[in-house]
Amino acid sequence: VDTTSSFIVKGFFIFSSRIKEALTKKEDEKAFDYERASRIYQVKIMSLNYSWTLDDSTGLAILIMDVTEERNLSKTKSDFFSNASHELKSPLTSILGYQEMIDAGIFTTEEDKKDAVKKTIKEAKRMKAILADMCTINKLENEKQEDIQKIDLKDSITLSLESLDPAIKKMGLTVNADLKEYPVVSNQSDMDKLFQNLLSNAVKYNRKKGSIIIKMDPLKKFISIKDTGIGIKEENLPRSFNAIFASRIIDSIFERFYRVDNSRGENSIEGTGLGLAIVKHICKLYDFKVEVKSVFGEGTEFIIRTK
């Protein structure tokens, strides 16, 4: 509750008409929101009748509550479900479309039918990936650390590189990895997801025959993953180092389903749109920091700083 006089004085002119109304009608005013200094306050003006006085005096009680987190959480959830339904609608429409055309006999040759089935399976896998990432984010948002133990981040990076090896070879990429033992106390699965998403982006948004440079420094407590890809435009980067940990993220690549197709490549690049959101939530859960450095057209570097 913010009861400072400066708040009341600065907001007086905004409240004056409502205060006058409450005094005149001798009734409570409907609660309303008031924004100041990047915070959201709920203001409620309540009429107080002093029945014990000789005259018909009326007073007011003004209750001011900081509801920033509540409002931002509500907006985040609303945006998430809206974006999720939009993202799932696209592959579902494709699946239904292909199957209906097969059922209607529009595809006459076996080759066309097989191609339609192949595309249907691809879209179904895309839906499965989106749902899996949504479940991961939901778990991370609940801030539940499970199976915490001492692990080596070198193992997570090695595992990620092995799983991405076919894509790395297809792109003709060179990987320069200075891997060192890097012990931390965390959940193995969370760390695997963290580096899988970062390295997957380094592959997807790279240039053919480009390179990925990985540096690990357990003494200075940071891990760097740098690519020679197409980079990110400045306006799509977090505005400051701490921006990605704000309760409300605006115009940031770490937002769920946030699209920066004009700066991160063509629309044909596959992905769920949730990878960097997962990175953000994992870092927040373990009190890691993540920095992004990028030059559009030259490449991007993600730096994870551990405790």
Tab-separated table of N, CA and C in Angstrom, residues 157-281:
chain	number	residue	atom	x	y	z
A	157	ILE	N	26.461	-29.145	-22.679
A	157	ILE	CA	26.869	-28.581	-23.973
A	157	ILE	C	27.282	-29.684	-24.934
A	158	THR	N	28.009	-30.676	-24.425
A	158	THR	CA	28.435	-31.808	-25.261
A	158	THR	C	27.230	-32.563	-25.800
A	159	LEU	N	26.246	-32.814	-24.941
A	159	LEU	CA	25.027	-33.522	-25.356
A	159	LEU	C	24.278	-32.732	-26.422
A	160	SER	N	24.194	-31.425	-26.247
A	160	SER	CA	23.493	-30.578	-27.213
A	160	SER	C	24.198	-30.590	-28.561
A	161	LEU	N	25.500	-30.509	-28.543
A	161	LEU	CA	26.263	-30.532	-29.799
A	161	LEU	C	26.088	-31.859	-30.527
A	162	GLU	N	26.039	-32.944	-29.764
A	162	GLU	CA	25.849	-34.259	-30.382
A	162	GLU	C	24.474	-34.365	-31.044
A	163	SER	N	23.442	-33.854	-30.381
A	163	SER	CA	22.093	-33.937	-30.953
A	163	SER	C	21.934	-33.022	-32.170
A	164	LEU	N	22.719	-31.940	-32.212
A	164	LEU	CA	22.642	-30.993	-33.331
A	164	LEU	C	23.638	-31.305	-34.443
A	165	ASP	N	24.403	-32.358	-34.274
A	165	ASP	CA	25.463	-32.690	-35.242
A	165	ASP	C	24.958	-32.823	-36.685
A	166	PRO	N	23.811	-33.503	-36.931
A	166	PRO	CA	23.322	-33.599	-38.322
A	166	PRO	C	23.033	-32.222	-38.922
A	167	ALA	N	22.418	-31.322	-38.140
A	167	ALA	CA	22.110	-29.982	-38.642
A	167	ALA	C	23.383	-29.168	-38.853
A	168	ILE	N	24.370	-29.358	-37.973
A	168	ILE	CA	25.647	-28.656	-38.104
A	168	ILE	C	26.362	-29.066	-39.387
A	169	LYS	N	26.338	-30.378	-39.663
A	169	LYS	CA	26.988	-30.881	-40.882
A	169	LYS	C	26.237	-30.431	-42.127
A	170	LYS	N	24.922	-30.404	-42.056
A	170	LYS	CA	24.108	-29.976	-43.197
A	170	LYS	C	24.403	-28.522	-43.569
A	171	MET	N	24.641	-27.678	-42.543
A	171	MET	CA	24.954	-26.264	-42.769
A	171	MET	C	26.437	-26.041	-43.084
A	172	GLY	N	27.246	-27.086	-42.889
A	172	GLY	CA	28.684	-26.957	-43.128
A	172	GLY	C	29.352	-26.051	-42.116
A	173	LEU	N	28.869	-26.065	-40.881
A	173	LEU	CA	29.384	-25.165	-39.849
A	173	LEU	C	30.642	-25.723	-39.181
A	174	THR	N	31.476	-24.818	-38.739
A	174	THR	CA	32.663	-25.176	-37.964
A	174	THR	C	32.412	-24.827	-36.502
A	175	VAL	N	32.623	-25.786	-35.613
A	175	VAL	CA	32.406	-25.556	-34.184
A	175	VAL	C	33.749	-25.502	-33.471
A	176	ASN	N	34.047	-24.351	-32.881
A	176	ASN	CA	35.252	-24.188	-32.071
A	176	ASN	C	34.823	-24.141	-30.607
A	177	ALA	N	34.980	-25.259	-29.923
A	177	ALA	CA	34.482	-25.365	-28.549
A	177	ALA	C	35.622	-25.566	-27.557
A	178	ASP	N	35.821	-24.576	-26.694
A	178	ASP	CA	36.809	-24.679	-25.635
A	178	ASP	C	36.071	-25.148	-24.381
A	179	LEU	N	35.827	-26.468	-24.323
A	179	LEU	CA	35.017	-27.035	-23.241
A	179	LEU	C	35.865	-27.378	-22.020
A	180	LYS	N	35.374	-26.950	-20.871
A	180	LYS	CA	36.065	-27.204	-19.608
A	180	LYS	C	35.067	-27.703	-18.572
A	181	GLU	N	35.570	-28.348	-17.558
A	181	GLU	CA	34.689	-28.764	-16.466
A	181	GLU	C	34.110	-27.524	-15.796
A	182	TYR	N	32.781	-27.538	-15.637
A	182	TYR	CA	32.095	-26.348	-15.116
A	182	TYR	C	30.991	-26.819	-14.165
A	183	PRO	N	31.339	-27.081	-12.903
A	183	PRO	CA	30.350	-27.607	-11.950
A	183	PRO	C	29.367	-26.541	-11.464
A	184	VAL	N	28.089	-26.888	-11.412
A	184	VAL	CA	27.045	-26.037	-10.831
A	184	VAL	C	26.053	-26.941	-10.101
A	185	VAL	N	25.265	-26.344	-9.230
A	185	VAL	CA	24.208	-27.087	-8.543
A	185	VAL	C	22.887	-26.706	-9.200
A	186	SER	N	22.302	-27.653	-9.930
A	186	SER	CA	21.061	-27.378	-10.655
A	186	SER	C	20.431	-28.693	-11.100
A	187	ASN	N	19.408	-28.568	-11.933
A	187	ASN	CA	18.735	-29.732	-12.497
A	187	ASN	C	19.328	-30.035	-13.870
A	188	GLN	N	19.699	-31.269	-14.092
A	188	GLN	CA	20.360	-31.646	-15.338
A	188	GLN	C	19.484	-31.347	-16.556
A	189	SER	N	18.205	-31.688	-16.464
A	189	SER	CA	17.288	-31.476	-17.585
A	189	SER	C	17.147	-29.998	-17.933
A	190	ASP	N	17.089	-29.140	-16.910
A	190	ASP	CA	16.974	-27.697	-17.154
A	190	ASP	C	18.207	-27.172	-17.873
A	191	MET	N	19.388	-27.613	-17.459
A	191	MET	CA	20.623	-27.152	-18.104
A	191	MET	C	20.718	-27.679	-19.542
A	192	ASP	N	20.241	-28.897	-19.750
A	192	ASP	CA	20.230	-29.452	-21.108
A	192	ASP	C	19.335	-28.600	-22.021
A	193	LYS	N	18.172	-28.207	-21.512
A	193	LYS	CA	17.239	-27.369	-22.294
A	193	LYS	C	17.842	-25.984	-22.561
A	194	LEU	N	18.525	-25.451	-21.560
A	194	LEU	CA	19.132	-24.133	-21.702
A	194	LEU	C	20.093	-24.085	-22.880
A	195	PHE	N	21.035	-25.032	-22.910
A	195	PHE	CA	22.057	-25.005	-23.953
A	195	PHE	C	21.562	-25.591	-25.279
A	196	GLN	N	20.572	-26.467	-25.219
A	196	GLN	CA	19.976	-26.981	-26.454
A	196	GLN	C	19.332	-25.835	-27.233
A	197	ASN	N	18.625	-24.957	-26.526
A	197	ASN	CA	17.966	-23.830	-27.185
A	197	ASN	C	18.960	-22.801	-27.703
A	198	LEU	N	19.982	-22.499	-26.919
A	198	LEU	CA	20.973	-21.515	-27.353
A	198	LEU	C	21.773	-22.017	-28.551
A	199	LEU	N	22.205	-23.274	-28.489
A	199	LEU	CA	22.994	-23.831	-29.591
A	199	LEU	C	22.138	-24.091	-30.829
A	200	SER	N	20.882	-24.443	-30.618
A	200	SER	CA	19.973	-24.640	-31.746
A	200	SER	C	19.802	-23.338	-32.520
A	201	ASN	N	19.681	-22.223	-31.799
A	201	ASN	CA	19.583	-20.921	-32.453
A	201	ASN	C	20.867	-20.578	-33.196
A	202	ALA	N	22.014	-20.916	-32.595
A	202	ALA	CA	23.306	-20.629	-33.217
A	202	ALA	C	23.454	-21.377	-34.541
A	203	VAL	N	22.779	-22.525	-34.642
A	203	VAL	CA	22.795	-23.304	-35.888
A	203	VAL	C	21.772	-22.754	-36.872
A	204	LYS	N	20.537	-22.600	-36.427
A	204	LYS	CA	19.438	-22.185	-37.313
A	204	LYS	C	19.664	-20.816	-37.946
A	205	TYR	N	20.181	-19.874	-37.154
A	205	TYR	CA	20.321	-18.509	-37.646
A	205	TYR	C	21.727	-18.188	-38.128
A	206	ASN	N	22.513	-19.232	-38.336
A	206	ASN	CA	23.862	-19.049	-38.854
A	206	ASN	C	23.849	-18.992	-40.365
A	207	ARG	N	24.991	-18.747	-40.927
A	207	ARG	CA	25.140	-18.779	-42.381
A	207	ARG	C	25.790	-20.102	-42.772
A	208	LYS	N	25.524	-20.553	-43.972
A	208	LYS	CA	26.147	-21.786	-44.442
A	208	LYS	C	27.659	-21.617	-44.434
A	209	LYS	N	28.339	-22.649	-43.927
A	209	LYS	CA	29.797	-22.672	-43.774
A	209	LYS	C	30.280	-21.608	-42.776
A	210	GLY	N	29.385	-21.219	-41.890
A	210	GLY	CA	29.757	-20.279	-40.839
A	210	GLY	C	30.389	-21.007	-39.676
A	211	SER	N	30.442	-20.360	-38.519
A	211	SER	CA	31.072	-20.996	-37.372
A	211	SER	C	30.327	-20.695	-36.076
A	212	ILE	N	30.558	-21.559	-35.089
A	212	ILE	CA	30.028	-21.378	-33.738
A	212	ILE	C	31.213	-21.461	-32.784
A	213	ILE	N	31.353	-20.443	-31.932
A	213	ILE	CA	32.470	-20.400	-30.990
A	213	ILE	C	31.917	-20.492	-29.567
A	214	ILE	N	32.387	-21.487	-28.831
A	214	ILE	CA	31.918	-21.700	-27.454
A	214	ILE	C	33.094	-21.536	-26.495
A	215	LYS	N	32.906	-20.662	-25.510
A	215	LYS	CA	33.933	-20.448	-24.492
A	215	LYS	C	33.342	-20.708	-23.115
A	216	MET	N	34.099	-21.393	-22.269
A	216	MET	CA	33.678	-21.659	-20.900
A	216	MET	C	34.769	-21.207	-19.943
A	217	ASP	N	34.401	-20.400	-18.968
A	217	ASP	CA	35.372	-19.936	-17.981
A	217	ASP	C	34.776	-20.130	-16.584
A	218	PRO	N	35.037	-21.280	-15.955
A	218	PRO	CA	34.480	-21.568	-14.627
A	218	PRO	C	34.993	-20.645	-13.529
A	219	LEU	N	36.156	-20.016	-13.736
A	219	LEU	CA	36.700	-19.102	-12.731
A	219	LEU	C	35.961	-17.758	-12.775
A	220	LYS	N	35.778	-17.227	-13.978
A	220	LYS	CA	35.051	-15.957	-14.136
A	220	LYS	C	33.545	-16.182	-14.208
A	221	LYS	N	33.168	-17.464	-14.213
A	221	LYS	CA	31.767	-17.886	-14.165
A	221	LYS	C	30.926	-17.359	-15.330
A	222	PHE	N	31.372	-17.664	-16.537
A	222	PHE	CA	30.550	-17.332	-17.694
A	222	PHE	C	30.764	-18.344	-18.812
A	223	ILE	N	29.729	-18.463	-19.655
A	223	ILE	CA	29.776	-19.317	-20.843
A	223	ILE	C	29.293	-18.479	-22.017
A	224	SER	N	30.058	-18.470	-23.088
A	224	SER	CA	29.727	-17.674	-24.265
A	224	SER	C	29.473	-18.581	-25.463
A	225	ILE	N	28.369	-18.296	-26.171
A	225	ILE	CA	28.049	-19.009	-27.408
A	225	ILE	C	27.869	-17.965	-28.509
A	226	LYS	N	28.794	-17.952	-29.430
A	226	LYS	CA	28.812	-16.921	-30.467
A	226	LYS	C	28.703	-17.551	-31.849
A	227	ASP	N	27.865	-16.953	-32.704
A	227	ASP	CA	27.731	-17.456	-34.073
A	227	ASP	C	28.099	-16.377	-35.079
A	228	THR	N	28.258	-16.777	-36.327
A	228	THR	CA	28.588	-15.844	-37.411
A	228	THR	C	27.378	-15.687	-38.329
A	229	GLY	N	26.208	-15.690	-37.712
A	229	GLY	CA	24.966	-15.659	-38.481
A	229	GLY	C	24.497	-14.280	-38.882
A	230	ILE	N	23.197	-14.186	-39.088
A	230	ILE	CA	22.607	-12.966	-39.654
A	230	ILE	C	22.370	-11.882	-38.614
A	231	GLY	N	22.528	-12.220	-37.340
A	231	GLY	CA	22.429	-11.208	-36.304
A	231	GLY	C	21.011	-10.771	-35.983
A	232	ILE	N	20.907	-9.820	-35.053
A	232	ILE	CA	19.624	-9.310	-34.594
A	232	ILE	C	19.650	-7.789	-34.679
A	233	LYS	N	18.587	-7.213	-35.168
A	233	LYS	CA	18.514	-5.754	-35.213
A	233	LYS	C	18.468	-5.186	-33.804
A	234	GLU	N	19.049	-4.014	-33.639
A	234	GLU	CA	19.168	-3.403	-32.311
A	234	GLU	C	17.825	-3.220	-31.623
A	235	GLU	N	16.787	-2.853	-32.387
A	235	GLU	CA	15.480	-2.598	-31.770
A	235	GLU	C	14.826	-3.856	-31.210
A	236	ASN	N	15.322	-5.030	-31.597
A	236	ASN	CA	14.753	-6.286	-31.095
A	236	ASN	C	15.526	-6.867	-29.922
A	237	LEU	N	16.578	-6.180	-29.500
A	237	LEU	CA	17.351	-6.628	-28.345
A	237	LEU	C	16.768	-6.041	-27.065
A	238	PRO	N	16.971	-6.713	-25.918
A	238	PRO	CA	16.539	-6.137	-24.636
A	238	PRO	C	17.162	-4.765	-24.466
A	239	ARG	N	16.424	-3.809	-23.903
A	239	ARG	CA	16.899	-2.435	-23.806
A	239	ARG	C	18.045	-2.267	-22.820
A	240	SER	N	18.136	-3.169	-21.857
A	240	SER	CA	19.220	-3.096	-20.887
A	240	SER	C	19.535	-4.495	-20.391
A	241	PHE	N	20.626	-4.619	-19.622
A	241	PHE	CA	21.058	-5.926	-19.142
A	241	PHE	C	19.979	-6.623	-18.328
A	242	ASN	N	19.265	-5.870	-17.515
A	242	ASN	CA	18.252	-6.455	-16.639
A	242	ASN	C	16.868	-6.500	-17.260
A	243	ALA	N	16.734	-6.028	-18.494
A	243	ALA	CA	15.406	-5.930	-19.097
A	243	ALA	C	14.693	-7.264	-19.169
A	244	ILE	N	15.442	-8.339	-19.397
A	244	ILE	CA	14.777	-9.623	-19.585
A	244	ILE	C	14.245	-10.203	-18.286
A	245	PHE	N	14.658	-9.612	-17.140
A	245	PHE	CA	14.162	-10.117	-15.876
A	245	PHE	C	13.026	-9.263	-15.318
A	246	ALA	N	12.616	-8.245	-16.097
A	246	ALA	CA	11.488	-7.429	-15.670
A	246	ALA	C	10.223	-8.270	-15.709
A	247	SER	N	9.243	-7.906	-14.880
A	247	SER	CA	8.002	-8.687	-14.835
A	247	SER	C	7.215	-8.545	-16.123
A	248	ARG	N	7.501	-7.475	-16.846
A	248	ARG	CA	6.801	-7.249	-18.102
A	248	ARG	C	7.831	-6.931	-19.177
A	249	ILE	N	7.972	-7.779	-20.164
A	249	ILE	CA	8.989	-7.616	-21.188
A	249	ILE	C	8.369	-6.982	-22.420
A	250	ILE	N	8.967	-5.912	-22.890
A	250	ILE	CA	8.428	-5.203	-24.039
A	250	ILE	C	9.444	-5.242	-25.176
A	251	ASP	N	8.996	-5.634	-26.369
A	251	ASP	CA	9.834	-5.636	-27.557
A	251	ASP	C	11.161	-6.352	-27.331
A	252	SER	N	11.105	-7.552	-26.793
A	252	SER	CA	12.328	-8.292	-26.520
A	252	SER	C	12.272	-9.663	-27.160
A	253	ILE	N	13.436	-10.138	-27.638
A	253	ILE	CA	13.512	-11.460	-28.247
A	253	ILE	C	13.228	-12.565	-27.236
A	254	PHE	N	13.226	-12.234	-25.943
A	254	PHE	CA	12.966	-13.229	-24.907
A	254	PHE	C	11.479	-13.390	-24.618
A	255	GLU	N	10.630	-12.623	-25.296
A	255	GLU	CA	9.191	-12.744	-25.098
A	255	GLU	C	8.690	-14.005	-25.794
A	256	ARG	N	7.672	-14.634	-25.221
A	256	ARG	CA	7.101	-15.843	-25.810
A	256	ARG	C	6.432	-15.532	-27.139
A	257	PHE	N	6.751	-16.333	-28.144
A	257	PHE	CA	6.203	-16.215	-29.499
A	257	PHE	C	6.587	-14.902	-30.172
A	258	TYR	N	7.560	-14.176	-29.597
A	258	TYR	CA	7.948	-12.905	-30.213
A	258	TYR	C	8.643	-13.182	-31.534
A	259	ARG	N	8.199	-12.515	-32.574
A	259	ARG	CA	8.729	-12.761	-33.904
A	259	ARG	C	9.586	-11.590	-34.367
A	260	VAL	N	10.774	-11.905	-34.850
A	260	VAL	CA	11.637	-10.880	-35.429
A	260	VAL	C	12.134	-11.392	-36.780
A	261	ASP	N	11.199	-11.792	-37.609
A	261	ASP	CA	11.553	-12.418	-38.886
A	261	ASP	C	12.409	-11.511	-39.767
A	262	ASN	N	12.179	-10.198	-39.684
A	262	ASN	CA	12.922	-9.292	-40.541
A	262	ASN	C	14.390	-9.187	-40.160
A	263	SER	N	14.700	-9.568	-38.915
A	263	SER	CA	16.085	-9.447	-38.476
A	263	SER	C	16.737	-10.791	-38.194
A	264	ARG	N	15.953	-11.827	-37.997
A	264	ARG	CA	16.524	-13.119	-37.625
A	264	ARG	C	16.395	-14.148	-38.741
A	265	GLY	N	16.070	-13.716	-39.919
A	265	GLY	CA	16.032	-14.670	-41.015
A	265	GLY	C	14.693	-14.753	-41.673
A	266	GLU	N	14.530	-15.733	-42.523
A	266	GLU	CA	13.315	-15.887	-43.292
A	266	GLU	C	12.273	-16.669	-42.513
A	267	ASN	N	11.014	-16.541	-42.970
A	267	ASN	CA	9.915	-17.213	-42.293
A	267	ASN	C	10.032	-18.730	-42.339
A	268	SER	N	10.879	-19.243	-43.257
A	268	SER	CA	10.987	-20.691	-43.417
A	268	SER	C	11.759	-21.357	-42.275
A	269	ILE	N	12.456	-20.560	-41.465
A	269	ILE	CA	13.209	-21.126	-40.349
A	269	ILE	C	12.243	-21.693	-39.329
A	270	GLU	N	12.400	-22.975	-39.040
A	270	GLU	CA	11.457	-23.644	-38.144
A	270	GLU	C	11.769	-23.349	-36.681
A	271	GLY	N	10.728	-23.404	-35.883
A	271	GLY	CA	10.887	-23.183	-34.451
A	271	GLY	C	9.533	-22.980	-33.807
A	272	THR	N	9.501	-23.105	-32.484
A	272	THR	CA	8.236	-22.943	-31.761
A	272	THR	C	8.008	-21.502	-31.322
A	273	GLY	N	9.044	-20.667	-31.368
A	273	GLY	CA	8.914	-19.295	-30.901
A	273	GLY	C	9.014	-19.195	-29.382
A	274	LEU	N	9.411	-20.297	-28.732
A	274	LEU	CA	9.464	-20.331	-27.274
A	274	LEU	C	10.870	-20.604	-26.728
A	275	GLY	N	11.818	-20.826	-27.624
A	275	GLY	CA	13.172	-21.201	-27.196
A	275	GLY	C	13.836	-20.215	-26.257
A	276	LEU	N	13.871	-18.935	-26.644
A	276	LEU	CA	14.539	-17.941	-25.809
A	276	LEU	C	13.724	-17.600	-24.569
A	277	ALA	N	12.402	-17.809	-24.636
A	277	ALA	CA	11.578	-17.623	-23.431
A	277	ALA	C	11.954	-18.685	-22.390
A	278	ILE	N	12.223	-19.893	-22.864
A	278	ILE	CA	12.661	-20.972	-21.965
A	278	ILE	C	14.031	-20.633	-21.370
A	279	VAL	N	14.931	-20.109	-22.203
A	279	VAL	CA	16.255	-19.687	-21.732
A	279	VAL	C	16.109	-18.654	-20.617
A	280	LYS	N	15.241	-17.676	-20.842
A	280	LYS	CA	15.029	-16.616	-19.856
A	280	LYS	C	14.534	-17.178	-18.523
A	281	HIS	N	13.540	-18.067	-18.582
A	281	HIS	CA	12.952	-18.602	-17.359
A	281	HIS	C	13.929	-19.505	-16.599
